[in-house]
PDB file of C-alpha atoms in Angstrom:
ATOM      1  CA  UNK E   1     -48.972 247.369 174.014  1.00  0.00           C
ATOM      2  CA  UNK E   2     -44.973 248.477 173.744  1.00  0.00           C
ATOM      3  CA  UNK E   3     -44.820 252.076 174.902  1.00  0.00           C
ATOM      4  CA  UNK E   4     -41.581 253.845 173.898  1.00  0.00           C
ATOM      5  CA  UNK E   5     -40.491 256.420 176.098  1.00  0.00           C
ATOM      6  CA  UNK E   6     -37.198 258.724 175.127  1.00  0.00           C
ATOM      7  CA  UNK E   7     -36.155 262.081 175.405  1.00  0.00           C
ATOM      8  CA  UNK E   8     -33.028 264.392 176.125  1.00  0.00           C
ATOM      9  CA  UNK E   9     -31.039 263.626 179.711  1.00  0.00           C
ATOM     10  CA  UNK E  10     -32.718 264.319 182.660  1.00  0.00           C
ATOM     11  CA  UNK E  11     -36.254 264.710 181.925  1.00  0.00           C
ATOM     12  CA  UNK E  12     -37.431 262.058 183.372  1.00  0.00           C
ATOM     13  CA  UNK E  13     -38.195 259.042 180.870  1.00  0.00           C
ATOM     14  CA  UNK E  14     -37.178 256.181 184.026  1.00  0.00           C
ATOM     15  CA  UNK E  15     -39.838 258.275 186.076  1.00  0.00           C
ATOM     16  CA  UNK E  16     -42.574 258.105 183.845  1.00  0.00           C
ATOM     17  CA  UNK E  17     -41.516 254.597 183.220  1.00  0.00           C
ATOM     18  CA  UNK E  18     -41.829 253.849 186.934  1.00  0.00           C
ATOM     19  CA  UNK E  19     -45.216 255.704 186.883  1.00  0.00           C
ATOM     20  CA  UNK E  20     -46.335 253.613 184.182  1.00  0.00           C
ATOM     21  CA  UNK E  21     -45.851 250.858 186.107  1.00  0.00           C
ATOM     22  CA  UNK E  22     -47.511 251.798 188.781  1.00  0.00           C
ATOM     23  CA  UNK E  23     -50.676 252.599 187.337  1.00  0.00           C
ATOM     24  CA  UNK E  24     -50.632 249.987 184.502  1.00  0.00           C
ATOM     25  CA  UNK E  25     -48.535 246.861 185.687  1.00  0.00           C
ATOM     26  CA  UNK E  26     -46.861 247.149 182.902  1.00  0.00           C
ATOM     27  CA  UNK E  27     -43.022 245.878 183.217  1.00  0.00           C
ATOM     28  CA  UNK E  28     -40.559 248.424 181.805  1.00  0.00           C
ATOM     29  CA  UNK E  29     -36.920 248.162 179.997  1.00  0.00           C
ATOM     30  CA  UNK E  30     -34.412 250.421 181.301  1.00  0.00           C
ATOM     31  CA  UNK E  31     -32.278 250.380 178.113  1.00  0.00           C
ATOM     32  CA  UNK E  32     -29.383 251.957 180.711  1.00  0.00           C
ATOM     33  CA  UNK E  33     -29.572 248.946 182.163  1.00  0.00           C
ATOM     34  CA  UNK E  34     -28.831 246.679 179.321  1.00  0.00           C
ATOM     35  CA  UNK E  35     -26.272 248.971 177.815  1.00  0.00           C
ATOM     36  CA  UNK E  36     -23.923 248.896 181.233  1.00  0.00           C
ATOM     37  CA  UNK E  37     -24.366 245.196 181.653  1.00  0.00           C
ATOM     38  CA  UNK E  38     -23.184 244.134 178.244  1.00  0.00           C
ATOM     39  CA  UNK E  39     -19.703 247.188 179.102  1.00  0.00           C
ATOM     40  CA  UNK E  40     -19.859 245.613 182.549  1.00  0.00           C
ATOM     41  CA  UNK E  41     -19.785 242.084 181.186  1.00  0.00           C
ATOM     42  CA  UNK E  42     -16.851 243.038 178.341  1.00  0.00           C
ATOM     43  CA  UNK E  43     -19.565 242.094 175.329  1.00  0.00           C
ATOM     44  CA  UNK E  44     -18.216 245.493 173.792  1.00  0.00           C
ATOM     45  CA  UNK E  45     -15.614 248.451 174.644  1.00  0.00           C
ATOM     46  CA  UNK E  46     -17.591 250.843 173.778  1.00  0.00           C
ATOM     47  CA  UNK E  47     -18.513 253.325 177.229  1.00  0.00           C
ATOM     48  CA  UNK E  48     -21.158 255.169 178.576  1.00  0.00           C
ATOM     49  CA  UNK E  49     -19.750 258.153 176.776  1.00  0.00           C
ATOM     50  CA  UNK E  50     -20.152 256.477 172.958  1.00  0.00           C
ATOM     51  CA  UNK E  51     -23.504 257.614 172.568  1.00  0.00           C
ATOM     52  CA  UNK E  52     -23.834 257.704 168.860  1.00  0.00           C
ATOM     53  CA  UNK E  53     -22.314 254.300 168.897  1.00  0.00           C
ATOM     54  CA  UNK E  54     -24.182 252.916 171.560  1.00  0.00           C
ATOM     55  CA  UNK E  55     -27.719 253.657 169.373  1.00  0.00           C
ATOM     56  CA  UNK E  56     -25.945 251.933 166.880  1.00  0.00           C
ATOM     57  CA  UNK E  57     -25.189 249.072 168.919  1.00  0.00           C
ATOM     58  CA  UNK E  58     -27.879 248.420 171.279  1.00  0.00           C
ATOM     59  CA  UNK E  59     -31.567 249.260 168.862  1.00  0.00           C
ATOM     60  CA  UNK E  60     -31.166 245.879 167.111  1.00  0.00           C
ATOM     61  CA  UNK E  61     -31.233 244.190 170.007  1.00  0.00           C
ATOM     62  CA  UNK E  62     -34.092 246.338 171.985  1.00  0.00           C
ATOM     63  CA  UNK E  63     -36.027 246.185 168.033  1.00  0.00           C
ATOM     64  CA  UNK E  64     -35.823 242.541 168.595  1.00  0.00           C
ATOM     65  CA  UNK E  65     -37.211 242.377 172.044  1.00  0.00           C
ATOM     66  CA  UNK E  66     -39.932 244.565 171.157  1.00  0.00           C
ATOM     67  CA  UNK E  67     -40.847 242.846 168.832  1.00  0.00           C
ATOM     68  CA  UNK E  68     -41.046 239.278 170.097  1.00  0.00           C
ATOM     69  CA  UNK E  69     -43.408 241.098 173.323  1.00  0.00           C
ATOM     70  CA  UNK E  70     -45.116 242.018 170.386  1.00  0.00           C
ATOM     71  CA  UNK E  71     -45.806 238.523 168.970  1.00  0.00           C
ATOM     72  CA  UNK E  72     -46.583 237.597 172.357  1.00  0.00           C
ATOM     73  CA  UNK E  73     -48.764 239.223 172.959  1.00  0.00           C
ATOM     74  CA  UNK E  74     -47.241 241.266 176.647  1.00  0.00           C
ATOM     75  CA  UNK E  75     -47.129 245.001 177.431  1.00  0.00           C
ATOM     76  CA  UNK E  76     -43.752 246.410 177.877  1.00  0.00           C
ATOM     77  CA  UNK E  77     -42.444 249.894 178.623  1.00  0.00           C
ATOM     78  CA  UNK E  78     -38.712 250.550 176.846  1.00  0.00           C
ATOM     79  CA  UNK E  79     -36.727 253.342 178.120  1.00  0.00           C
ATOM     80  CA  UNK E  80     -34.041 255.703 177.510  1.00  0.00           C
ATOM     81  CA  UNK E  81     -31.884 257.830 175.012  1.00  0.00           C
ATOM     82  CA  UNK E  82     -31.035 254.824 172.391  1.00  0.00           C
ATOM     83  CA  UNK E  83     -34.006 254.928 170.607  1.00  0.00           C
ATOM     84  CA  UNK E  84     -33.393 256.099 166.981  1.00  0.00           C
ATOM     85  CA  UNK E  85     -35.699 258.793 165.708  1.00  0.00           C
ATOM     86  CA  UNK E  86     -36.454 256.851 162.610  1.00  0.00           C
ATOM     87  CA  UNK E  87     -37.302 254.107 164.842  1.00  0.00           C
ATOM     88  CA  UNK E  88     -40.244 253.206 162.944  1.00  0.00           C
ATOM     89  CA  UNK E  89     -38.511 252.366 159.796  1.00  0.00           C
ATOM     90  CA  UNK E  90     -37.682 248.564 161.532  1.00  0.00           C
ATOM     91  CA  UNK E  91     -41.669 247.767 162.336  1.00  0.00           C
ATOM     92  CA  UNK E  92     -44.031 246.685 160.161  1.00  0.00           C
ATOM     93  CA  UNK E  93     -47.567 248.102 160.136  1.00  0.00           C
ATOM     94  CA  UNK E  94     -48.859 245.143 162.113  1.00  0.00           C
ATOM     95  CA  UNK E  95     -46.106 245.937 164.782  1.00  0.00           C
ATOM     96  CA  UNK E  96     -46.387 249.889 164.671  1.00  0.00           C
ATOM     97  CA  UNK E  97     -50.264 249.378 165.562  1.00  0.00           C
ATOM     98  CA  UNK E  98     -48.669 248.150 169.007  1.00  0.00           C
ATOM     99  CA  UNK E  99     -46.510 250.833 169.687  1.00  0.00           C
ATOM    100  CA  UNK E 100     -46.774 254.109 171.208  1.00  0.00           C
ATOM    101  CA  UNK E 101     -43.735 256.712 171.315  1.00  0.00           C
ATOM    102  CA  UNK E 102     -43.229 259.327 173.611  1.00  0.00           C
ATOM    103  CA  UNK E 103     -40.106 261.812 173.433  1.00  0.00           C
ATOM    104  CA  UNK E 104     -39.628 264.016 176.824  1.00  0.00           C
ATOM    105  CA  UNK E 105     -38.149 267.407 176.232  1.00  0.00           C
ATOM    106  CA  UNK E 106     -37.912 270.611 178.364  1.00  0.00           C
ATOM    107  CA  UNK E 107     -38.375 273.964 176.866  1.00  0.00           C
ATOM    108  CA  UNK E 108     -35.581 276.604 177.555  1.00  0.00           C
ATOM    109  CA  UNK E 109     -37.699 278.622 179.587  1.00  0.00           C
ATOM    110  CA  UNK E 110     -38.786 275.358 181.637  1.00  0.00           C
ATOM    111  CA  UNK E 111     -34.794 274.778 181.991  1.00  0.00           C
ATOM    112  CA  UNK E 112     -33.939 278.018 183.091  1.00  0.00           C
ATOM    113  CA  UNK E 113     -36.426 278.727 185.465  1.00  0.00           C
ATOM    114  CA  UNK E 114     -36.257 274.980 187.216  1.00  0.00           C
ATOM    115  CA  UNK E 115     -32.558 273.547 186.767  1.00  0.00           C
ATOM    116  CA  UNK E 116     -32.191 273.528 190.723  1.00  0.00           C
ATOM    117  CA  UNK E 117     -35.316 271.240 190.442  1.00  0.00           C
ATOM    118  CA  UNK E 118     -34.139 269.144 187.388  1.00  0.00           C
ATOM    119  CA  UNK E 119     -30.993 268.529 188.927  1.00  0.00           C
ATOM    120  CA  UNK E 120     -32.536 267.776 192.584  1.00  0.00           C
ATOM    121  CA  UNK E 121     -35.324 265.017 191.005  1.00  0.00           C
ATOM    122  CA  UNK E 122     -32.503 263.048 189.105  1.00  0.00           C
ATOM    123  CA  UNK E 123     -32.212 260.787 191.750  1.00  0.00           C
ATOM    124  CA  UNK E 124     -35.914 260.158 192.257  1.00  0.00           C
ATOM    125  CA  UNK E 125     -35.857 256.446 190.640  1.00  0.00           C
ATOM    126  CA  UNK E 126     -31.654 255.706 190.015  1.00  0.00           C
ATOM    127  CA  UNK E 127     -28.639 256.613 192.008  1.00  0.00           C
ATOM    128  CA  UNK E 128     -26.418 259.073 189.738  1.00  0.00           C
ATOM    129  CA  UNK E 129     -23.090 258.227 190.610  1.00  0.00           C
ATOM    130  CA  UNK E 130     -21.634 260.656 188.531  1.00  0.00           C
ATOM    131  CA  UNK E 131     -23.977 264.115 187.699  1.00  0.00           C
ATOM    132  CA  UNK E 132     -21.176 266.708 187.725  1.00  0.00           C
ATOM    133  CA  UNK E 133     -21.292 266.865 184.039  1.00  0.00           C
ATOM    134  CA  UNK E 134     -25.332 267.886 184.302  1.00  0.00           C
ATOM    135  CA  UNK E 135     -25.026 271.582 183.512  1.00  0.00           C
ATOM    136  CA  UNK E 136     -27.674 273.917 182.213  1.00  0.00           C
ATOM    137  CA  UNK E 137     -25.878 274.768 179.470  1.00  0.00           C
ATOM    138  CA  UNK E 138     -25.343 270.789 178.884  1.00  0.00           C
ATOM    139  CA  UNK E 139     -29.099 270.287 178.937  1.00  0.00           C
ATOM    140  CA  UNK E 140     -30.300 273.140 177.271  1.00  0.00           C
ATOM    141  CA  UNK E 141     -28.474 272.168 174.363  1.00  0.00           C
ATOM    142  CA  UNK E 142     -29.014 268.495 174.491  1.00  0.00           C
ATOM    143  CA  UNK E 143     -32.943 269.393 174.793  1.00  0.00           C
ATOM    144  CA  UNK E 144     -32.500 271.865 172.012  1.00  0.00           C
ATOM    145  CA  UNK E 145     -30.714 268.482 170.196  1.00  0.00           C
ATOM    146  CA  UNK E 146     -33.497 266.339 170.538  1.00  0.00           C
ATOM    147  CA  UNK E 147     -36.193 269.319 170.164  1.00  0.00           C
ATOM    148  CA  UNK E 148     -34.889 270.008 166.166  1.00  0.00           C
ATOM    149  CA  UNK E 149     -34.625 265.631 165.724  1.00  0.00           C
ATOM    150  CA  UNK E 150     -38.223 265.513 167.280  1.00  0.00           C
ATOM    151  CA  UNK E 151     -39.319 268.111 164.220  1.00  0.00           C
ATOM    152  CA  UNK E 152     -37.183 266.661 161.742  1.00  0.00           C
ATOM    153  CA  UNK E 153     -38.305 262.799 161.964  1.00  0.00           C
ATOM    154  CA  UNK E 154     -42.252 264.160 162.807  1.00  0.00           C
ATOM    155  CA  UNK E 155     -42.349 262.194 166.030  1.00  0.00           C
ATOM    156  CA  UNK E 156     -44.910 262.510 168.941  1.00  0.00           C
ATOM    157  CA  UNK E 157     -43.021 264.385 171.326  1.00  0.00           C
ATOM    158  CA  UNK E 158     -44.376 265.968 174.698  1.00  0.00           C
ATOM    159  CA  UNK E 159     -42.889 269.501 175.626  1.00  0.00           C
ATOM    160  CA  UNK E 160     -42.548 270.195 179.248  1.00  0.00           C
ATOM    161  CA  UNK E 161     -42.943 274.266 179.305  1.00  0.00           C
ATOM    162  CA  UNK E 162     -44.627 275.427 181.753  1.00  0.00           C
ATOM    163  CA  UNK E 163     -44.750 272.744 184.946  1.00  0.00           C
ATOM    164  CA  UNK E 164     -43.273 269.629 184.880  1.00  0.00           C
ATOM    165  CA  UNK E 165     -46.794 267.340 184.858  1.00  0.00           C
ATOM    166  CA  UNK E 166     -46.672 263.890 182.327  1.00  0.00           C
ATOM    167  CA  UNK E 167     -49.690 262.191 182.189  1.00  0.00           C
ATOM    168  CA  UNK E 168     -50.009 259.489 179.927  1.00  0.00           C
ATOM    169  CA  UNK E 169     -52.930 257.568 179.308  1.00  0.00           C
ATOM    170  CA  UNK E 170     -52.766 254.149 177.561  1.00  0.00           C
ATOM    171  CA  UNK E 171     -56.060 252.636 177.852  1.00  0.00           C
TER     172      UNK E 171
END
């Protein structure tokens, strides 16, 4: 089982990816991780900020790793905000039975009544080093962003509206 796990900034797709492992013992791919250690390690110039770029960049890569779990048969939990919304365009239907996708995404309501709260949990799993840019009105749009991309491409997406409570079940 690959479980896909994206979503706008901050709403907590490394959590749930932690949780997941928890309860599952499933390992996970922080696709963060992979994108700062190939800037890190000078295999491209392209920087944190590139985000357009960076889906561009680093989905053929995570595609591939996917799908060689796939073909061998291991569980794996992917990630973060490179996942392309078409994403299942590069699977074929033997692959796709072996994924589930889950996009994260806070309603403006839930953003406006709990930014103190959004912005105090998003160092529960990773240390921000740099969270100054995390505004409301930065996340309400970029949740707004991924909200009208969700609709668009038709993909399973879980709105948090209310309370923030995730719960996932993959057996």
């Amino acid at each position: 089982m690959i479980v896909l796990i994206t979503g706008a900034s901050h709403t907590g797709k490394t959590a749930l990816a932690q949780k997941l492992l928890e309860k599952y013992k499933y390992p996970y791919l922080s696709i963060d991780h992979l994108k700062m250690g190939l800037i890190r390690s000078g295999n491209t110039e392209l920087t944190p900020m590139d985000d357009t770029e960076l889906v561009e960049y680093l989905w053929p890569i995570v595609r591939e790793m996917i799908k060689t779990a796939i073909e061998n048969n291991q569980n794996l939990i992917v990630e973060g905000c490179y996942i392309p919304f078409d994403w299942q365009k590069d699977f074929d239907s033997e692959y796709l039975e072996s994924i589930k996708y889950y996009c994260l995404i806070m309603s403006e309501e839930y953003i406006e009544n709990h930014f103190a709260d959004i912005k105090k949990y998003a160092k529960v799993i990773e240390n921000r080093l740099d969270d100054e840019w995390c505004t409301i009105e930065s996340v309400l749009k970029d949740n707004a962003e991924v909200l009208a991309l969700a609709k668009k491409h038709n993909v399973n997406f879980i709105l948090i509206d209310d309370q923030y409570e995730i719960n996932i079940d993959l057996d």
